[in-house]
Amino acid sequence: MTNCNILVVEDEDAIRAMLVMVLEQADFTPIAAADAQEAQKALNEALPDLILLDWMLPGISGVEWARRLKKEPMYRDIAIILLTARGEEEDKVRGLEIGADDYITKPFSPKELVARIRAVLRRTGKLQGASTIMIGDLVLDTEQHRLSIGDKPLEVSPTEFRLMQFFMTHPDKVYSRTQLLDQVWGRSVYIEERTIDVHIRRLRKILAEHSREELVQTVRGFGYRFSLID
Ligand code: CA
């Protein structure tokens, strides 16, 4: 059992029923809603681990509701996968811009759907048994809050641990200082951007003790990237 609750918001009865069935078979616990109003009611009762959200809904559209949720501190951490009949690149970009975690174009296979849901849940640390993230010989244990290289533990502060957790769950992408602040410190906290540089420098120093300083890379004029590739 994964014990992950997934809120399914889809107005077409047949598709909603299919989604619920696929999720149950994959050991998820689905909660079904036919529109944003019903979904909001479900949210008021319990917070799901992920929302599978149809783009086109009667009344408030899926993308509009997702945009509203991502503005609410209480809901913004819930992962959202948008479902859509459209496949245009522009829609995908718009979906991801409002903060959706992934985007699936109909028609999709149950196997693809489950794989994408698992990937997002793993990334957001919601999937049981996913407490350990390994990249190369770097091991991050989110349950024990430990970072190590092979079996050698690294002495990192809680902030540096969160920074590494973010990097290791989002490898090979460049993040600006502002993006890192939002993701690691949260939008409500006021911290100067150069604070990040201080933490990055300390992280690199710790990694350098194990000759791994190249993992955290500076991208000139933009920000930082975590990658195994130089
Ligand atoms: Ca629809």
PDB file of C-alpha atoms and ligand atoms in Angstrom:
ATOM      1  CA  MET A   1       0.000   0.000   0.000  1.00  0.00           C
ATOM      2  CA  THR A   2       1.257   3.441  -0.862  1.00  0.00           C
ATOM      3  CA  ASN A   3      -1.336   5.191   1.330  1.00  0.00           C
ATOM      4  CA  CYS A   4      -1.214   8.165  -1.009  1.00  0.00           C
ATOM      5  CA  ASN A   5      -4.470  10.043  -1.429  1.00  0.00           C
ATOM      6  CA  ILE A   6      -5.117  11.360  -4.884  1.00  0.00           C
ATOM      7  CA  LEU A   7      -7.850  13.854  -5.630  1.00  0.00           C
ATOM      8  CA  VAL A   8      -9.211  13.219  -9.118  1.00  0.00           C
ATOM      9  CA  VAL A   9     -10.990  16.187 -10.696  1.00  0.00           C
ATOM     10  CA  GLU A  10     -12.615  15.272 -14.001  1.00  0.00           C
ATOM     11  CA  ASP A  11     -16.062  16.179 -15.276  1.00  0.00           C
ATOM     12  CA  GLU A  12     -16.494  13.322 -17.730  1.00  0.00           C
ATOM     13  CA  ASP A  13     -18.036  10.422 -15.814  1.00  0.00           C
ATOM     14  CA  ALA A  14     -16.457   7.663 -17.885  1.00  0.00           C
ATOM     15  CA  ILE A  15     -12.939   9.107 -17.660  1.00  0.00           C
ATOM     16  CA  ARG A  16     -13.335   9.833 -13.943  1.00  0.00           C
ATOM     17  CA  ALA A  17     -14.449   6.245 -13.305  1.00  0.00           C
ATOM     18  CA  MET A  18     -11.531   4.933 -15.360  1.00  0.00           C
ATOM     19  CA  LEU A  19      -9.045   7.094 -13.441  1.00  0.00           C
ATOM     20  CA  VAL A  20     -10.439   5.952 -10.088  1.00  0.00           C
ATOM     21  CA  MET A  21     -10.160   2.316 -11.163  1.00  0.00           C
ATOM     22  CA  VAL A  22      -6.589   2.693 -12.436  1.00  0.00           C
ATOM     23  CA  LEU A  23      -5.524   4.466  -9.224  1.00  0.00           C
ATOM     24  CA  GLU A  24      -7.137   1.827  -6.995  1.00  0.00           C
ATOM     25  CA  GLN A  25      -5.396  -0.917  -8.924  1.00  0.00           C
ATOM     26  CA  ALA A  26      -2.093   0.892  -8.377  1.00  0.00           C
ATOM     27  CA  ASP A  27      -2.810   0.952  -4.600  1.00  0.00           C
ATOM     28  CA  PHE A  28      -3.560   4.646  -4.396  1.00  0.00           C
ATOM     29  CA  THR A  29      -6.589   6.011  -2.567  1.00  0.00           C
ATOM     30  CA  PRO A  30      -8.565   8.140  -5.028  1.00  0.00           C
ATOM     31  CA  ILE A  31     -11.091  10.792  -4.052  1.00  0.00           C
ATOM     32  CA  ALA A  32     -13.282  11.798  -6.992  1.00  0.00           C
ATOM     33  CA  ALA A  33     -14.690  15.238  -7.816  1.00  0.00           C
ATOM     34  CA  ALA A  34     -16.549  16.366 -10.941  1.00  0.00           C
ATOM     35  CA  ASP A  35     -15.571  20.044 -10.830  1.00  0.00           C
ATOM     36  CA  ALA A  36     -13.490  22.603  -8.951  1.00  0.00           C
ATOM     37  CA  GLN A  37     -16.273  23.320  -6.426  1.00  0.00           C
ATOM     38  CA  GLU A  38     -16.541  19.655  -5.474  1.00  0.00           C
ATOM     39  CA  ALA A  39     -12.759  19.391  -5.383  1.00  0.00           C
ATOM     40  CA  GLN A  40     -12.550  22.409  -3.061  1.00  0.00           C
ATOM     41  CA  LYS A  41     -15.039  20.712  -0.726  1.00  0.00           C
ATOM     42  CA  ALA A  42     -12.864  17.600  -0.698  1.00  0.00           C
ATOM     43  CA  LEU A  43      -9.802  19.740   0.075  1.00  0.00           C
ATOM     44  CA  ASN A  44     -11.567  21.285   3.055  1.00  0.00           C
ATOM     45  CA  GLU A  45     -11.975  17.806   4.519  1.00  0.00           C
ATOM     46  CA  ALA A  46      -8.508  16.434   3.906  1.00  0.00           C
ATOM     47  CA  LEU A  47      -5.402  17.406   1.991  1.00  0.00           C
ATOM     48  CA  PRO A  48      -4.463  14.907  -0.709  1.00  0.00           C
ATOM     49  CA  ASP A  49      -0.881  14.012  -1.651  1.00  0.00           C
ATOM     50  CA  LEU A  50      -1.545  14.853  -5.279  1.00  0.00           C
ATOM     51  CA  ILE A  51      -4.281  16.316  -7.459  1.00  0.00           C
ATOM     52  CA  LEU A  52      -4.980  14.859 -10.874  1.00  0.00           C
ATOM     53  CA  LEU A  53      -6.700  17.770 -12.510  1.00  0.00           C
ATOM     54  CA  ASP A  54      -8.517  17.990 -15.813  1.00  0.00           C
ATOM     55  CA  TRP A  55      -7.693  21.196 -17.692  1.00  0.00           C
ATOM     56  CA  MET A  56     -11.189  21.675 -19.149  1.00  0.00           C
ATOM     57  CA  LEU A  57     -13.823  21.713 -16.430  1.00  0.00           C
ATOM     58  CA  PRO A  58     -17.246  23.383 -16.410  1.00  0.00           C
ATOM     59  CA  GLY A  59     -17.229  26.573 -14.294  1.00  0.00           C
ATOM     60  CA  ILE A  60     -13.745  27.246 -12.946  1.00  0.00           C
ATOM     61  CA  SER A  61     -11.290  25.593 -15.326  1.00  0.00           C
ATOM     62  CA  GLY A  62      -8.683  23.183 -14.035  1.00  0.00           C
ATOM     63  CA  VAL A  63      -5.832  25.494 -14.905  1.00  0.00           C
ATOM     64  CA  GLU A  64      -7.500  28.451 -13.169  1.00  0.00           C
ATOM     65  CA  TRP A  65      -8.173  26.413 -10.031  1.00  0.00           C
ATOM     66  CA  ALA A  66      -4.569  25.162 -10.023  1.00  0.00           C
ATOM     67  CA  ARG A  67      -3.366  28.766 -10.282  1.00  0.00           C
ATOM     68  CA  ARG A  68      -5.494  29.711  -7.245  1.00  0.00           C
ATOM     69  CA  LEU A  69      -4.259  26.736  -5.213  1.00  0.00           C
ATOM     70  CA  LYS A  70      -0.637  27.584  -5.902  1.00  0.00           C
ATOM     71  CA  LYS A  71      -1.225  31.034  -4.384  1.00  0.00           C
ATOM     72  CA  GLU A  72      -2.572  29.601  -1.108  1.00  0.00           C
ATOM     73  CA  PRO A  73       0.116  28.743   1.457  1.00  0.00           C
ATOM     74  CA  MET A  74      -2.103  25.914   2.710  1.00  0.00           C
ATOM     75  CA  TYR A  75      -2.427  24.245  -0.671  1.00  0.00           C
ATOM     76  CA  ARG A  76       0.557  25.301  -2.729  1.00  0.00           C
ATOM     77  CA  ASP A  77       2.680  22.295  -1.745  1.00  0.00           C
ATOM     78  CA  ILE A  78       0.149  19.782  -3.043  1.00  0.00           C
ATOM     79  CA  ALA A  79       1.480  18.285  -6.257  1.00  0.00           C
ATOM     80  CA  ILE A  80      -0.709  18.826  -9.322  1.00  0.00           C
ATOM     81  CA  ILE A  81      -0.729  16.841 -12.549  1.00  0.00           C
ATOM     82  CA  LEU A  82      -2.815  18.473 -15.269  1.00  0.00           C
ATOM     83  CA  LEU A  83      -4.752  16.287 -17.680  1.00  0.00           C
ATOM     84  CA  THR A  84      -5.545  17.713 -21.037  1.00  0.00           C
ATOM     85  CA  ALA A  85      -6.864  16.818 -24.436  1.00  0.00           C
ATOM     86  CA  ARG A  86      -4.652  19.441 -25.989  1.00  0.00           C
ATOM     87  CA  GLY A  87      -1.079  18.658 -26.727  1.00  0.00           C
ATOM     88  CA  GLU A  88       0.263  22.008 -27.746  1.00  0.00           C
ATOM     89  CA  GLU A  89       3.618  22.990 -26.353  1.00  0.00           C
ATOM     90  CA  GLU A  90       2.212  26.383 -25.399  1.00  0.00           C
ATOM     91  CA  ASP A  91      -0.387  24.797 -23.102  1.00  0.00           C
ATOM     92  CA  LYS A  92       2.250  22.649 -21.512  1.00  0.00           C
ATOM     93  CA  VAL A  93       4.363  25.680 -20.778  1.00  0.00           C
ATOM     94  CA  ARG A  94       1.346  27.525 -19.362  1.00  0.00           C
ATOM     95  CA  GLY A  95       0.463  24.541 -17.182  1.00  0.00           C
ATOM     96  CA  LEU A  96       3.941  24.295 -15.763  1.00  0.00           C
ATOM     97  CA  GLU A  97       4.192  28.067 -15.352  1.00  0.00           C
ATOM     98  CA  ILE A  98       1.204  28.173 -13.008  1.00  0.00           C
ATOM     99  CA  GLY A  99       3.037  25.632 -10.881  1.00  0.00           C
ATOM    100  CA  ALA A 100       1.699  22.271 -12.038  1.00  0.00           C
ATOM    101  CA  ASP A 101       4.212  19.493 -11.408  1.00  0.00           C
ATOM    102  CA  ASP A 102       3.495  17.587 -14.566  1.00  0.00           C
ATOM    103  CA  TYR A 103       1.200  17.511 -17.533  1.00  0.00           C
ATOM    104  CA  ILE A 104      -0.363  14.490 -19.269  1.00  0.00           C
ATOM    105  CA  THR A 105      -2.018  14.612 -22.656  1.00  0.00           C
ATOM    106  CA  LYS A 106      -5.102  12.497 -23.321  1.00  0.00           C
ATOM    107  CA  PRO A 107      -5.247   9.782 -24.440  1.00  0.00           C
ATOM    108  CA  PHE A 108      -2.690   8.161 -22.149  1.00  0.00           C
ATOM    109  CA  SER A 109      -2.169   4.594 -21.021  1.00  0.00           C
ATOM    110  CA  PRO A 110      -2.876   3.582 -17.396  1.00  0.00           C
ATOM    111  CA  LYS A 111       0.758   2.531 -17.183  1.00  0.00           C
ATOM    112  CA  GLU A 112       1.998   5.984 -18.226  1.00  0.00           C
ATOM    113  CA  LEU A 113      -0.398   7.691 -15.824  1.00  0.00           C
ATOM    114  CA  VAL A 114       0.734   5.604 -12.849  1.00  0.00           C
ATOM    115  CA  ALA A 115       4.402   6.054 -13.748  1.00  0.00           C
ATOM    116  CA  ARG A 116       4.015   9.848 -13.952  1.00  0.00           C
ATOM    117  CA  ILE A 117       2.103   9.964 -10.648  1.00  0.00           C
ATOM    118  CA  ARG A 118       4.761   7.851  -8.930  1.00  0.00           C
ATOM    119  CA  ALA A 119       7.539  10.073 -10.314  1.00  0.00           C
ATOM    120  CA  VAL A 120       5.885  13.237  -8.966  1.00  0.00           C
ATOM    121  CA  LEU A 121       5.132  11.626  -5.583  1.00  0.00           C
ATOM    122  CA  ARG A 122       8.706  10.414  -5.330  1.00  0.00           C
ATOM    123  CA  ARG A 123       9.988  13.883  -6.188  1.00  0.00           C
ATOM    124  CA  THR A 124       7.765  15.481  -3.560  1.00  0.00           C
ATOM    125  CA  GLY A 125       8.767  12.846  -1.003  1.00  0.00           C
ATOM    126  CA  LYS A 126       5.226  11.489  -0.603  1.00  0.00           C
ATOM    127  CA  LEU A 127       5.819   7.954  -1.750  1.00  0.00           C
ATOM    128  CA  GLN A 128       6.685   5.535   1.032  1.00  0.00           C
ATOM    129  CA  GLY A 129       9.990   3.796   0.594  1.00  0.00           C
ATOM    130  CA  ALA A 130      11.250   6.848  -1.231  1.00  0.00           C
ATOM    131  CA  SER A 131      12.978   8.387   1.771  1.00  0.00           C
ATOM    132  CA  THR A 132      16.379   7.797   0.228  1.00  0.00           C
ATOM    133  CA  ILE A 133      17.517   9.697  -2.832  1.00  0.00           C
ATOM    134  CA  MET A 134      20.707   8.458  -4.470  1.00  0.00           C
ATOM    135  CA  ILE A 135      22.653  10.259  -7.153  1.00  0.00           C
ATOM    136  CA  GLY A 136      26.002   8.734  -7.960  1.00  0.00           C
ATOM    137  CA  ASP A 137      27.472   7.858  -4.564  1.00  0.00           C
ATOM    138  CA  LEU A 138      25.677  10.754  -2.891  1.00  0.00           C
ATOM    139  CA  VAL A 139      22.912   9.526  -0.575  1.00  0.00           C
ATOM    140  CA  LEU A 140      20.259  11.746   0.980  1.00  0.00           C
ATOM    141  CA  ASP A 141      18.010  10.204   3.604  1.00  0.00           C
ATOM    142  CA  THR A 142      14.991  12.436   4.189  1.00  0.00           C
ATOM    143  CA  GLU A 143      13.737  10.384   7.127  1.00  0.00           C
ATOM    144  CA  GLN A 144      16.958  10.441   9.108  1.00  0.00           C
ATOM    145  CA  HIS A 145      17.959  13.836   7.706  1.00  0.00           C
ATOM    146  CA  ARG A 146      21.351  12.539   6.708  1.00  0.00           C
ATOM    147  CA  LEU A 147      23.527  13.273   3.741  1.00  0.00           C
ATOM    148  CA  SER A 148      26.442  11.021   2.943  1.00  0.00           C
ATOM    149  CA  ILE A 149      28.910  10.092   0.266  1.00  0.00           C
ATOM    150  CA  GLY A 150      29.085   6.330   0.223  1.00  0.00           C
ATOM    151  CA  ASP A 151      29.019   5.562   3.946  1.00  0.00           C
ATOM    152  CA  LYS A 152      30.750   8.776   4.991  1.00  0.00           C
ATOM    153  CA  PRO A 153      28.288  11.246   6.553  1.00  0.00           C
ATOM    154  CA  LEU A 154      28.555  14.931   5.591  1.00  0.00           C
ATOM    155  CA  GLU A 155      28.155  17.625   8.222  1.00  0.00           C
ATOM    156  CA  VAL A 156      25.553  19.941   6.708  1.00  0.00           C
ATOM    157  CA  SER A 157      23.240  22.430   8.401  1.00  0.00           C
ATOM    158  CA  PRO A 158      19.437  21.942   8.132  1.00  0.00           C
ATOM    159  CA  THR A 159      19.320  24.665   5.462  1.00  0.00           C
ATOM    160  CA  GLU A 160      22.098  23.069   3.446  1.00  0.00           C
ATOM    161  CA  PHE A 161      20.344  19.723   3.784  1.00  0.00           C
ATOM    162  CA  ARG A 162      17.145  21.242   2.320  1.00  0.00           C
ATOM    163  CA  LEU A 163      19.167  22.873  -0.430  1.00  0.00           C
ATOM    164  CA  MET A 164      20.760  19.529  -1.302  1.00  0.00           C
ATOM    165  CA  GLN A 165      17.370  17.816  -1.130  1.00  0.00           C
ATOM    166  CA  PHE A 166      16.018  20.326  -3.625  1.00  0.00           C
ATOM    167  CA  PHE A 167      19.063  19.952  -5.879  1.00  0.00           C
ATOM    168  CA  MET A 168      19.011  16.162  -5.781  1.00  0.00           C
ATOM    169  CA  THR A 169      15.299  15.988  -6.602  1.00  0.00           C
ATOM    170  CA  HIS A 170      15.764  18.537  -9.424  1.00  0.00           C
ATOM    171  CA  PRO A 171      19.065  17.573 -11.047  1.00  0.00           C
ATOM    172  CA  ASP A 172      20.494  18.987 -14.274  1.00  0.00           C
ATOM    173  CA  LYS A 173      18.357  22.141 -14.234  1.00  0.00           C
ATOM    174  CA  VAL A 174      19.547  25.669 -13.660  1.00  0.00           C
ATOM    175  CA  TYR A 175      17.836  27.636 -10.878  1.00  0.00           C
ATOM    176  CA  SER A 176      18.181  31.334 -10.239  1.00  0.00           C
ATOM    177  CA  ARG A 177      18.818  32.594  -6.726  1.00  0.00           C
ATOM    178  CA  THR A 178      15.203  33.796  -6.536  1.00  0.00           C
ATOM    179  CA  GLN A 179      13.904  30.379  -7.554  1.00  0.00           C
ATOM    180  CA  LEU A 180      16.100  28.677  -4.975  1.00  0.00           C
ATOM    181  CA  LEU A 181      14.898  31.104  -2.302  1.00  0.00           C
ATOM    182  CA  ASP A 182      11.266  30.327  -3.140  1.00  0.00           C
ATOM    183  CA  GLN A 183      11.831  26.586  -3.255  1.00  0.00           C
ATOM    184  CA  VAL A 184      14.132  26.076  -0.302  1.00  0.00           C
ATOM    185  CA  TRP A 185      13.321  28.935   2.071  1.00  0.00           C
ATOM    186  CA  GLY A 186       9.729  29.593   1.009  1.00  0.00           C
ATOM    187  CA  ARG A 187       8.144  32.714  -0.415  1.00  0.00           C
ATOM    188  CA  SER A 188       7.123  34.173   2.923  1.00  0.00           C
ATOM    189  CA  VAL A 189      10.688  34.401   4.218  1.00  0.00           C
ATOM    190  CA  TYR A 190      12.779  37.448   3.454  1.00  0.00           C
ATOM    191  CA  ILE A 191      16.383  36.509   2.804  1.00  0.00           C
ATOM    192  CA  GLU A 192      18.983  38.299   0.764  1.00  0.00           C
ATOM    193  CA  GLU A 193      20.033  36.505  -2.371  1.00  0.00           C
ATOM    194  CA  ARG A 194      23.688  36.485  -1.396  1.00  0.00           C
ATOM    195  CA  THR A 195      22.751  34.276   1.590  1.00  0.00           C
ATOM    196  CA  ILE A 196      22.358  31.531  -0.994  1.00  0.00           C
ATOM    197  CA  ASP A 197      25.892  32.104  -2.195  1.00  0.00           C
ATOM    198  CA  VAL A 198      27.127  31.648   1.365  1.00  0.00           C
ATOM    199  CA  HIS A 199      25.298  28.327   1.706  1.00  0.00           C
ATOM    200  CA  ILE A 200      26.467  27.167  -1.710  1.00  0.00           C
ATOM    201  CA  ARG A 201      30.062  28.006  -0.798  1.00  0.00           C
ATOM    202  CA  ARG A 202      29.767  25.982   2.409  1.00  0.00           C
ATOM    203  CA  LEU A 203      28.156  23.086   0.588  1.00  0.00           C
ATOM    204  CA  ARG A 204      30.949  23.083  -1.966  1.00  0.00           C
ATOM    205  CA  LYS A 205      33.558  23.167   0.772  1.00  0.00           C
ATOM    206  CA  ILE A 206      31.976  20.118   2.403  1.00  0.00           C
ATOM    207  CA  LEU A 207      31.686  18.348  -0.953  1.00  0.00           C
ATOM    208  CA  ALA A 208      35.288  19.296  -1.766  1.00  0.00           C
ATOM    209  CA  GLU A 209      36.475  17.316   1.240  1.00  0.00           C
ATOM    210  CA  HIS A 210      35.298  14.307  -0.763  1.00  0.00           C
ATOM    211  CA  SER A 211      36.369  15.729  -4.139  1.00  0.00           C
ATOM    212  CA  ARG A 212      32.724  16.272  -5.177  1.00  0.00           C
ATOM    213  CA  GLU A 213      32.614  20.095  -5.332  1.00  0.00           C
ATOM    214  CA  GLU A 214      31.848  19.916  -9.070  1.00  0.00           C
ATOM    215  CA  LEU A 215      28.340  18.614  -8.273  1.00  0.00           C
ATOM    216  CA  VAL A 216      27.096  22.119  -7.471  1.00  0.00           C
ATOM    217  CA  GLN A 217      27.804  24.273 -10.484  1.00  0.00           C
ATOM    218  CA  THR A 218      27.642  28.013 -11.039  1.00  0.00           C
ATOM    219  CA  VAL A 219      25.885  29.064 -14.216  1.00  0.00           C
ATOM    220  CA  ARG A 220      27.195  32.538 -14.936  1.00  0.00           C
ATOM    221  CA  GLY A 221      24.586  35.257 -14.987  1.00  0.00           C
ATOM    222  CA  PHE A 222      21.815  32.888 -13.976  1.00  0.00           C
ATOM    223  CA  GLY A 223      22.303  30.783 -10.888  1.00  0.00           C
ATOM    224  CA  TYR A 224      23.152  27.262  -9.849  1.00  0.00           C
ATOM    225  CA  ARG A 225      22.769  23.735 -11.091  1.00  0.00           C
ATOM    226  CA  PHE A 226      23.273  20.354  -9.476  1.00  0.00           C
ATOM    227  CA  SER A 227      24.616  17.808 -11.922  1.00  0.00           C
ATOM    228  CA  LEU A 228      26.873  14.793 -12.169  1.00  0.00           C
ATOM    229  CA  ILE A 229      27.926  16.044 -15.593  1.00  0.00           C
ATOM    230  CA  ASP A 230      30.435  18.894 -15.779  1.00  0.00           C
TER     231      ASP A 230
HETATM  232 CA    CA B   1     -13.124  17.848 -19.108  1.00  0.00          CA
END
